[in-house]
GROMACS .gro file of C-alpha atoms in nm:
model
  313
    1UNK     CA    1   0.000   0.000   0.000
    2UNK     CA    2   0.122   0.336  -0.113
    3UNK     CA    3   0.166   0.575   0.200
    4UNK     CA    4   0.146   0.973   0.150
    5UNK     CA    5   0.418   1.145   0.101
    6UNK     CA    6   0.499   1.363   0.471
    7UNK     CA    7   0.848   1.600   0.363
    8UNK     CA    8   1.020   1.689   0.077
    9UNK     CA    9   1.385   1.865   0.010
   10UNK     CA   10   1.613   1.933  -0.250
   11UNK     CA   11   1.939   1.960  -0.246
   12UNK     CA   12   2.298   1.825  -0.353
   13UNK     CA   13   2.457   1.532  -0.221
   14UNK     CA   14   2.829   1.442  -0.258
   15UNK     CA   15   3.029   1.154  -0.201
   16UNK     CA   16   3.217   1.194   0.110
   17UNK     CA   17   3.598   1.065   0.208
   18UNK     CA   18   3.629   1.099   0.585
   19UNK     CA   19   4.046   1.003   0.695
   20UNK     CA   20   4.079   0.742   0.939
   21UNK     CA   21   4.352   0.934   1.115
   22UNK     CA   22   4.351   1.259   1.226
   23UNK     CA   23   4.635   1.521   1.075
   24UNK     CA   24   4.708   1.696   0.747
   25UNK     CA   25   4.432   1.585   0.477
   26UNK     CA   26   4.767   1.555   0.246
   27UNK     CA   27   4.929   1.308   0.483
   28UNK     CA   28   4.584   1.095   0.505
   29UNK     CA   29   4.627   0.754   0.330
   30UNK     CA   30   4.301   0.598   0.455
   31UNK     CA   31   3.973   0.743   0.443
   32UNK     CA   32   3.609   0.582   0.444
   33UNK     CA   33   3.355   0.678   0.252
   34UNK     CA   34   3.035   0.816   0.290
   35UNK     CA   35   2.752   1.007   0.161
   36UNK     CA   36   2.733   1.410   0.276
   37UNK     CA   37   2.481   1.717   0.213
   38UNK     CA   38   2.262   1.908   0.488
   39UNK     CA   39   1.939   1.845   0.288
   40UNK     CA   40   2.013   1.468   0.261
   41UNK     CA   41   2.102   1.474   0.644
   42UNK     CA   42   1.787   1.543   0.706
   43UNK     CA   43   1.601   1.352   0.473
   44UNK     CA   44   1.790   1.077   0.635
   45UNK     CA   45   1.650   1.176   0.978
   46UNK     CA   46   1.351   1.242   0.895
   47UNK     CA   47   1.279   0.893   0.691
   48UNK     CA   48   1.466   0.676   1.005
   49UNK     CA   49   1.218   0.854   1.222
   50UNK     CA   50   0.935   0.669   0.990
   51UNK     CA   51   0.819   0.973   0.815
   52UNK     CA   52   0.804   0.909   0.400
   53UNK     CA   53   1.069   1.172   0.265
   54UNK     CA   54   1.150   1.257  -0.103
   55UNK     CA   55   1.491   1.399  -0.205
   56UNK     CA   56   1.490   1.631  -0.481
   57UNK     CA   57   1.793   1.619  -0.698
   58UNK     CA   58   2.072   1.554  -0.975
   59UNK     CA   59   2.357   1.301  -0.967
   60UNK     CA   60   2.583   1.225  -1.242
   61UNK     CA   61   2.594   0.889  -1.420
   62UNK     CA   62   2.870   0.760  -1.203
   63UNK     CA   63   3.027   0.565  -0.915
   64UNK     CA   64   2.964   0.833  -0.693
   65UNK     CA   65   2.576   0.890  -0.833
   66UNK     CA   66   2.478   0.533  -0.803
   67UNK     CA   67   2.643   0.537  -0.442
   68UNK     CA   68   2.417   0.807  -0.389
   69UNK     CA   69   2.155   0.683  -0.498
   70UNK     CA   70   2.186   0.323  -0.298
   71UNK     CA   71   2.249   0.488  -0.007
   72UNK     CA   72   1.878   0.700  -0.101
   73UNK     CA   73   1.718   0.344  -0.091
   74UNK     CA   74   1.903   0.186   0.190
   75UNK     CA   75   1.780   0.476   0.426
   76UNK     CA   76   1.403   0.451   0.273
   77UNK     CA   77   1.418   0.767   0.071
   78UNK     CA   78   1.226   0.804  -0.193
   79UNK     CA   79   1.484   0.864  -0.557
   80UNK     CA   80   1.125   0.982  -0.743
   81UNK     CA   81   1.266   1.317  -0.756
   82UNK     CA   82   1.622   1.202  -0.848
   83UNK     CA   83   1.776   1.269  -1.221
   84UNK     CA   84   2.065   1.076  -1.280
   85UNK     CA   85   2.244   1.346  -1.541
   86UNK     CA   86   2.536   1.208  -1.802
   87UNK     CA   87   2.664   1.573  -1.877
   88UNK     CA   88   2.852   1.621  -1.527
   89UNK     CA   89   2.971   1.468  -1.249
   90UNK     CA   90   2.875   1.376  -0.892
   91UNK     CA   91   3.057   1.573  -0.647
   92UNK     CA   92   3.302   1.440  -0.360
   93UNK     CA   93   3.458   1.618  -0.070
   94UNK     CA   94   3.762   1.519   0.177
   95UNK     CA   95   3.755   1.539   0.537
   96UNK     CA   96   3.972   1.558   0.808
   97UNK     CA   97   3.904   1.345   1.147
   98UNK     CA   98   3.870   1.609   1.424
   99UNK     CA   99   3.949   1.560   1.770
  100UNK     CA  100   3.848   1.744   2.121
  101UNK     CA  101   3.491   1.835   1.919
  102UNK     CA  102   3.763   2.090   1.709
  103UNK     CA  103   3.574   2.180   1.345
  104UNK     CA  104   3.715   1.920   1.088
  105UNK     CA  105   3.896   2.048   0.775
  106UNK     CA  106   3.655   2.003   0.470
  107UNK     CA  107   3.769   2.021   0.093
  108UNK     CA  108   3.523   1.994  -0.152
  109UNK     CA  109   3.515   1.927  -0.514
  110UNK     CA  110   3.160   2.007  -0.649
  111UNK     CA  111   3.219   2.306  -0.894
  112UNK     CA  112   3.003   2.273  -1.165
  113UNK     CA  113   2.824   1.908  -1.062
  114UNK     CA  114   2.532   1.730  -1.172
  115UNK     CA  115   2.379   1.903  -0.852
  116UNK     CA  116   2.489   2.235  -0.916
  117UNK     CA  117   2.266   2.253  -1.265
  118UNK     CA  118   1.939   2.174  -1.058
  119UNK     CA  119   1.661   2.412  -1.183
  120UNK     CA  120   1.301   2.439  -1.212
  121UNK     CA  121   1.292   2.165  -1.497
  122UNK     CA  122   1.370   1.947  -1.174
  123UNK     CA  123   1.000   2.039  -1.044
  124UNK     CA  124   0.767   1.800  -1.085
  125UNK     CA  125   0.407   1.897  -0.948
  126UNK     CA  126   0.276   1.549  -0.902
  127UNK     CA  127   0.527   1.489  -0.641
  128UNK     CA  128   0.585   1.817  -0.499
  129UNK     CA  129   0.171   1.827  -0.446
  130UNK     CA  130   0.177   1.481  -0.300
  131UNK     CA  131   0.403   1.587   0.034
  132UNK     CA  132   0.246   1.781   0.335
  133UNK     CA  133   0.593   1.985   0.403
  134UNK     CA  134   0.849   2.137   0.205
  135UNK     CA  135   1.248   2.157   0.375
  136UNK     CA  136   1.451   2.408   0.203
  137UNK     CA  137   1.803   2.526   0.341
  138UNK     CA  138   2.027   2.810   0.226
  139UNK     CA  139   2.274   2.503   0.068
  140UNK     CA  140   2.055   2.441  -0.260
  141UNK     CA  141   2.020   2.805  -0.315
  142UNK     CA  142   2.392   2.891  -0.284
  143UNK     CA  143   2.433   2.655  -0.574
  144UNK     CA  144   2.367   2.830  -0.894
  145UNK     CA  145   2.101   3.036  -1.005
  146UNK     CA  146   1.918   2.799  -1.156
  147UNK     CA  147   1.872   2.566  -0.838
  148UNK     CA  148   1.786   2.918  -0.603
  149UNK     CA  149   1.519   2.938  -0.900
  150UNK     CA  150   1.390   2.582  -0.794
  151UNK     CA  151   1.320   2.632  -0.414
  152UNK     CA  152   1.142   3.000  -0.490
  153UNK     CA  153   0.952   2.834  -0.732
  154UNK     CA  154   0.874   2.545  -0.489
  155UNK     CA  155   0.850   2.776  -0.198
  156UNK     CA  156   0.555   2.930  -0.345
  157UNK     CA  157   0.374   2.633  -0.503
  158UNK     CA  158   0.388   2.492  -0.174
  159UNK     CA  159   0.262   2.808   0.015
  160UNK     CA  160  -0.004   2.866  -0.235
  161UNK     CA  161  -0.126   2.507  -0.133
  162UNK     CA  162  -0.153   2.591   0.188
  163UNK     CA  163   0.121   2.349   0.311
  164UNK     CA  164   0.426   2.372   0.558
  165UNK     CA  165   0.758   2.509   0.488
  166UNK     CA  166   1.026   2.471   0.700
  167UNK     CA  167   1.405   2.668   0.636
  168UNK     CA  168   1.759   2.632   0.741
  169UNK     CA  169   1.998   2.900   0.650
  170UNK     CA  170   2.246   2.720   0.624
  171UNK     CA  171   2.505   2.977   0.565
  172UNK     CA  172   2.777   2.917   0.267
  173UNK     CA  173   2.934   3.241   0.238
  174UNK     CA  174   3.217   3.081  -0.026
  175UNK     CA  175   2.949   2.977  -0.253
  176UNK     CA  176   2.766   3.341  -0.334
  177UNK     CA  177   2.951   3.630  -0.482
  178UNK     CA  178   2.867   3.863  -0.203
  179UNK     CA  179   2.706   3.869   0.168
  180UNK     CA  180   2.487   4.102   0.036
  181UNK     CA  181   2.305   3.879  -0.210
  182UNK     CA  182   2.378   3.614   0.021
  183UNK     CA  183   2.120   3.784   0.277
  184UNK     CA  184   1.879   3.893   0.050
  185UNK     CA  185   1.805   3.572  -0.124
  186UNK     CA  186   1.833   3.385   0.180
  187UNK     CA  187   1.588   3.610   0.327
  188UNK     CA  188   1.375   3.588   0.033
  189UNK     CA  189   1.304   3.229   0.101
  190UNK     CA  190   1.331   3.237   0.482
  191UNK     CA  191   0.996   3.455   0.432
  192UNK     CA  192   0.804   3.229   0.245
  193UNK     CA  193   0.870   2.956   0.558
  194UNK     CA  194   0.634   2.905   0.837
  195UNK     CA  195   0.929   2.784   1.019
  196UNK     CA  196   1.300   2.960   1.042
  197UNK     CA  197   1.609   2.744   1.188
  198UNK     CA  198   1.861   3.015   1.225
  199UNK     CA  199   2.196   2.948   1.449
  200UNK     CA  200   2.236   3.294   1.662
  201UNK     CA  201   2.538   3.411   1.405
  202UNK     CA  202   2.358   3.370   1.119
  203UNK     CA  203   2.096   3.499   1.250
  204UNK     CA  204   2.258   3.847   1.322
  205UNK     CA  205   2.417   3.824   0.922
  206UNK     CA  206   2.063   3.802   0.830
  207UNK     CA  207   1.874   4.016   1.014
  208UNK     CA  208   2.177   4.273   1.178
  209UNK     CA  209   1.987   4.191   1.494
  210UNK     CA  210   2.185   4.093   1.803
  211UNK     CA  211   1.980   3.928   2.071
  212UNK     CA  212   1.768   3.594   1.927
  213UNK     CA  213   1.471   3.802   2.022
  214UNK     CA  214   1.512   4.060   1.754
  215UNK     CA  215   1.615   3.797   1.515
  216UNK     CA  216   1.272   3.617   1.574
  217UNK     CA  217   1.077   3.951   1.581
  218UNK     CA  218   1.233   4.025   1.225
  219UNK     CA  219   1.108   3.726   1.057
  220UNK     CA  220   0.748   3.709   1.264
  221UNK     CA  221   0.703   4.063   1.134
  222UNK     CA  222   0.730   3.938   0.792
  223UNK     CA  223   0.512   3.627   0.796
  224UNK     CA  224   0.695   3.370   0.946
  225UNK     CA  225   0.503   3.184   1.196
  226UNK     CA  226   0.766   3.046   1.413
  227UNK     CA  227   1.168   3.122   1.480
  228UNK     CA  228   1.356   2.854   1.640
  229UNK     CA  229   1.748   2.987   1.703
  230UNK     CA  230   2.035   2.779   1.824
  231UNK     CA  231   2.184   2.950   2.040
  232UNK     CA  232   2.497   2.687   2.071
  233UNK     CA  233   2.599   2.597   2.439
  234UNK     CA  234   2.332   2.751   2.562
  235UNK     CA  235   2.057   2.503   2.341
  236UNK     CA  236   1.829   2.717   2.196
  237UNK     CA  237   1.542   2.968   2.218
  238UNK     CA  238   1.200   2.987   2.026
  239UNK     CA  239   0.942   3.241   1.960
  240UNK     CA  240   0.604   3.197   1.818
  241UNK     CA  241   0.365   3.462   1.599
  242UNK     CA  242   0.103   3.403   1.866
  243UNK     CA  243   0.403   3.537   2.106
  244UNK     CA  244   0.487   3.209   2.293
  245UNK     CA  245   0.872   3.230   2.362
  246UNK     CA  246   1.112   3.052   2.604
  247UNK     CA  247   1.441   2.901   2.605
  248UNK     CA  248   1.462   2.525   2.590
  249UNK     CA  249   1.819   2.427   2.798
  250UNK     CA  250   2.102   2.198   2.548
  251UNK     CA  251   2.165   1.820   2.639
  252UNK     CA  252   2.465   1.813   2.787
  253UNK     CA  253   2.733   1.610   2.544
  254UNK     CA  254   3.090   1.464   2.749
  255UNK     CA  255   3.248   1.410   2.436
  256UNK     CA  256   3.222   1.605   2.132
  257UNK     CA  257   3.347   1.410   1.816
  258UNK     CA  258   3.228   1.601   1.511
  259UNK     CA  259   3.033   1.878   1.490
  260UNK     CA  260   2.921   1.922   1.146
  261UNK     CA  261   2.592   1.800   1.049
  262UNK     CA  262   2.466   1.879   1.448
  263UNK     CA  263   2.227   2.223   1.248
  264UNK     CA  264   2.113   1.910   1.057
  265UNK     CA  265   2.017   1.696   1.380
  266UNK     CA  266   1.830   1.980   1.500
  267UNK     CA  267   1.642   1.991   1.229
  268UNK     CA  268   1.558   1.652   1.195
  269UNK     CA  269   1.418   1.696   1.551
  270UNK     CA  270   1.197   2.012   1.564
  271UNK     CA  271   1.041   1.960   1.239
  272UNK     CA  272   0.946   1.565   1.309
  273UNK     CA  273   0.838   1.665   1.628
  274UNK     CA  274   0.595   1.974   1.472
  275UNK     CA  275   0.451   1.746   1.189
  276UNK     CA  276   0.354   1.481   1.467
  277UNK     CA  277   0.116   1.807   1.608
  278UNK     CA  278   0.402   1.840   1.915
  279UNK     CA  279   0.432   2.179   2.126
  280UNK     CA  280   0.724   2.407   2.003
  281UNK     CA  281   0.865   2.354   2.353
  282UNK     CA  282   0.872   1.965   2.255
  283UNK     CA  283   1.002   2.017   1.912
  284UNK     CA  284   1.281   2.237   2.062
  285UNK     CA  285   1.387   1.966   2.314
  286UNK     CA  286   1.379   1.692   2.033
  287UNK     CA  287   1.581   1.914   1.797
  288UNK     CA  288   1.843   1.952   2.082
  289UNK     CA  289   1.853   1.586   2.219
  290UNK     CA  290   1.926   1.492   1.822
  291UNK     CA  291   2.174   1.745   1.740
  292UNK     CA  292   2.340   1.610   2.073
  293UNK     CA  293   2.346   1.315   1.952
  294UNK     CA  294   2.476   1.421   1.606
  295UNK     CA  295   2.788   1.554   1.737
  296UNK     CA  296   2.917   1.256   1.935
  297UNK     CA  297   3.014   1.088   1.600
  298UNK     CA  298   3.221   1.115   1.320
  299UNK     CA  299   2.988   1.126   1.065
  300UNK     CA  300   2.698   1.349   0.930
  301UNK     CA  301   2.438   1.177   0.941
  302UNK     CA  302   2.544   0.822   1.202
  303UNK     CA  303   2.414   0.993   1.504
  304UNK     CA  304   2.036   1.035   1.339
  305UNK     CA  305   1.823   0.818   1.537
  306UNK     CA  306   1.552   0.557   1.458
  307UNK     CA  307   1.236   0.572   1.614
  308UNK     CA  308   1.336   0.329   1.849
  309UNK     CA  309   1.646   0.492   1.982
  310UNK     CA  310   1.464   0.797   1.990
  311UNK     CA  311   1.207   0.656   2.230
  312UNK     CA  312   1.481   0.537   2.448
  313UNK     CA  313   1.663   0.898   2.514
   0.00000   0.00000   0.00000
């Protein structure tokens, strides 16, 4: 039996070469492979948490592609919205291994990849109007023009449907030509979301607002019916267009492996937890308890929980 369709994201994924031992990338002989993007973290999240997720996107006709795209189906993710594309490549990306929760060294290789041409020939409305929620972060749109063309034009179908939009900003400053087009685009989407995942620095790049307050008044004052901001070691703080606000306190984490894809955990958590009709307070707690968990391993996207082990926190 064919279930609906709950979330779908688009973005690029890249094959991902993580060293086994920690030092200079260009000393690294060993490395294991996996499979790395934001969007695709949470899809992965999101689909081991039981909800059916789509991933919107463009591999090329390679090794790395059909890795991809087994990795898609191992994790239950639907590949409906997946074009495998001859003309260019899949894109990889090197990694150091970090120690003492210090930021890993990341090298990537994607410049003009399969994913990079997404565009609005990549919409299809049959699936698009089949999900309930749309996830859109600021990764896809620092691709090209052509894939920032795809989420607005999503963005809007989806809001013109009446359905739920979520957005993480994701910030890429190396991918746009300047911070200001950066933070007008970005913000361009981020108002078309009912629901904006900001970190507290990119918050104040976005909005020149200091205090996660202002941040959240800046995007409730422009439609946006909920602000969730991370506010790092201090977890994170929430406020609502019917003015429901609070701070929701971090899980505390003894030993921090990897902190990259932890935005992505958080994610995964707050929007699960508001799709299943949970209180922001609830989502907020969720999103912290699986970005905690995201950071205590080496990977993006090993920490993501199943349903099970999420029931067991």
């Amino acid at each position: 039996m064919h279930k609906p369709l709950d979330v779908i994201t688009i973005g690029e994924a890249m094959a991902m070469f993580v060293a086994s031992e920690t030092g200079d990338l260009a000393d690294a002989g060993q490395f294991i492979k996996r499979a790395a993007g934001a969007e695709l973290n949470v899809a992965t999240g999101l689909a081991r948490l039981g909800l059916q997720v789509s991933w919107v996107s463009r591999v090329g006709d390679d090794s790395f592609g059909r890795f991809i795209l087994n990795t898609l189906r191992k994790e239950n993710i639907s590949t409906a919205g997946v074009t495998l594309d001859g003309r260019y490549a899949t894109g990889f990306q090197l990694k150091s291994k970090a120690e003492n929760g210090t930021d890993p060294i990341v090298e990537y290789f994607r410049k003009g990849s399969a994913g990079s041409h997404l565009s609005t020939d990549d919409f299809h409305a049959a699936l698009f109007n089949e999900a309930r929620h749309l996830h859109l972060s600021g990764v896809a749109a620092a691709l090209s023009a052509s894939s920032y063309a795809l989420l607005e034009h999503a963005a809007q179908s989806m809001k013109a449907q009446g359905k739920t939009i979520s957005f993480d900003p994701n910030l890429r400053p190396v991918l746009w030509k300047s911070e200001a087009e950066m933070v007008e685009k970005l913000n361009r989407l981020a108002f078309q979301a009912d629901w904006v995942l900001p970190g507290l620095k990119e918050g104040f790049i976005l909005t020149g607002e200091n205090t996660p307050e202002g941040i959240a008044d800046f995007y409730l004052q422009r439609g946006v019916k909920a602000v969730v901001i991370k506010t790092g070691a201090d977890g994170a703080w929430f406020k609502t267009a019917s003015g429901k606000q609070g701070a929701v306190a971090p899980v505390k984490v003894e030993n921090v492996v990897d902190t990259v894809g932890a935005g992505d955990g958080f994610a995964v958590g707050v929007i699960s937890a508001l799709l299943e009709g949970k209180t922001m307070p609830e989502a907020v707690r969720r999103g912290n308890a699986i970005g905690a968990l995201a950071i205590q391993v080496p990977g993006d996207s090993e920490g993501l929980p199943t349903r099970a082990e999420l029931g067991a926190l």
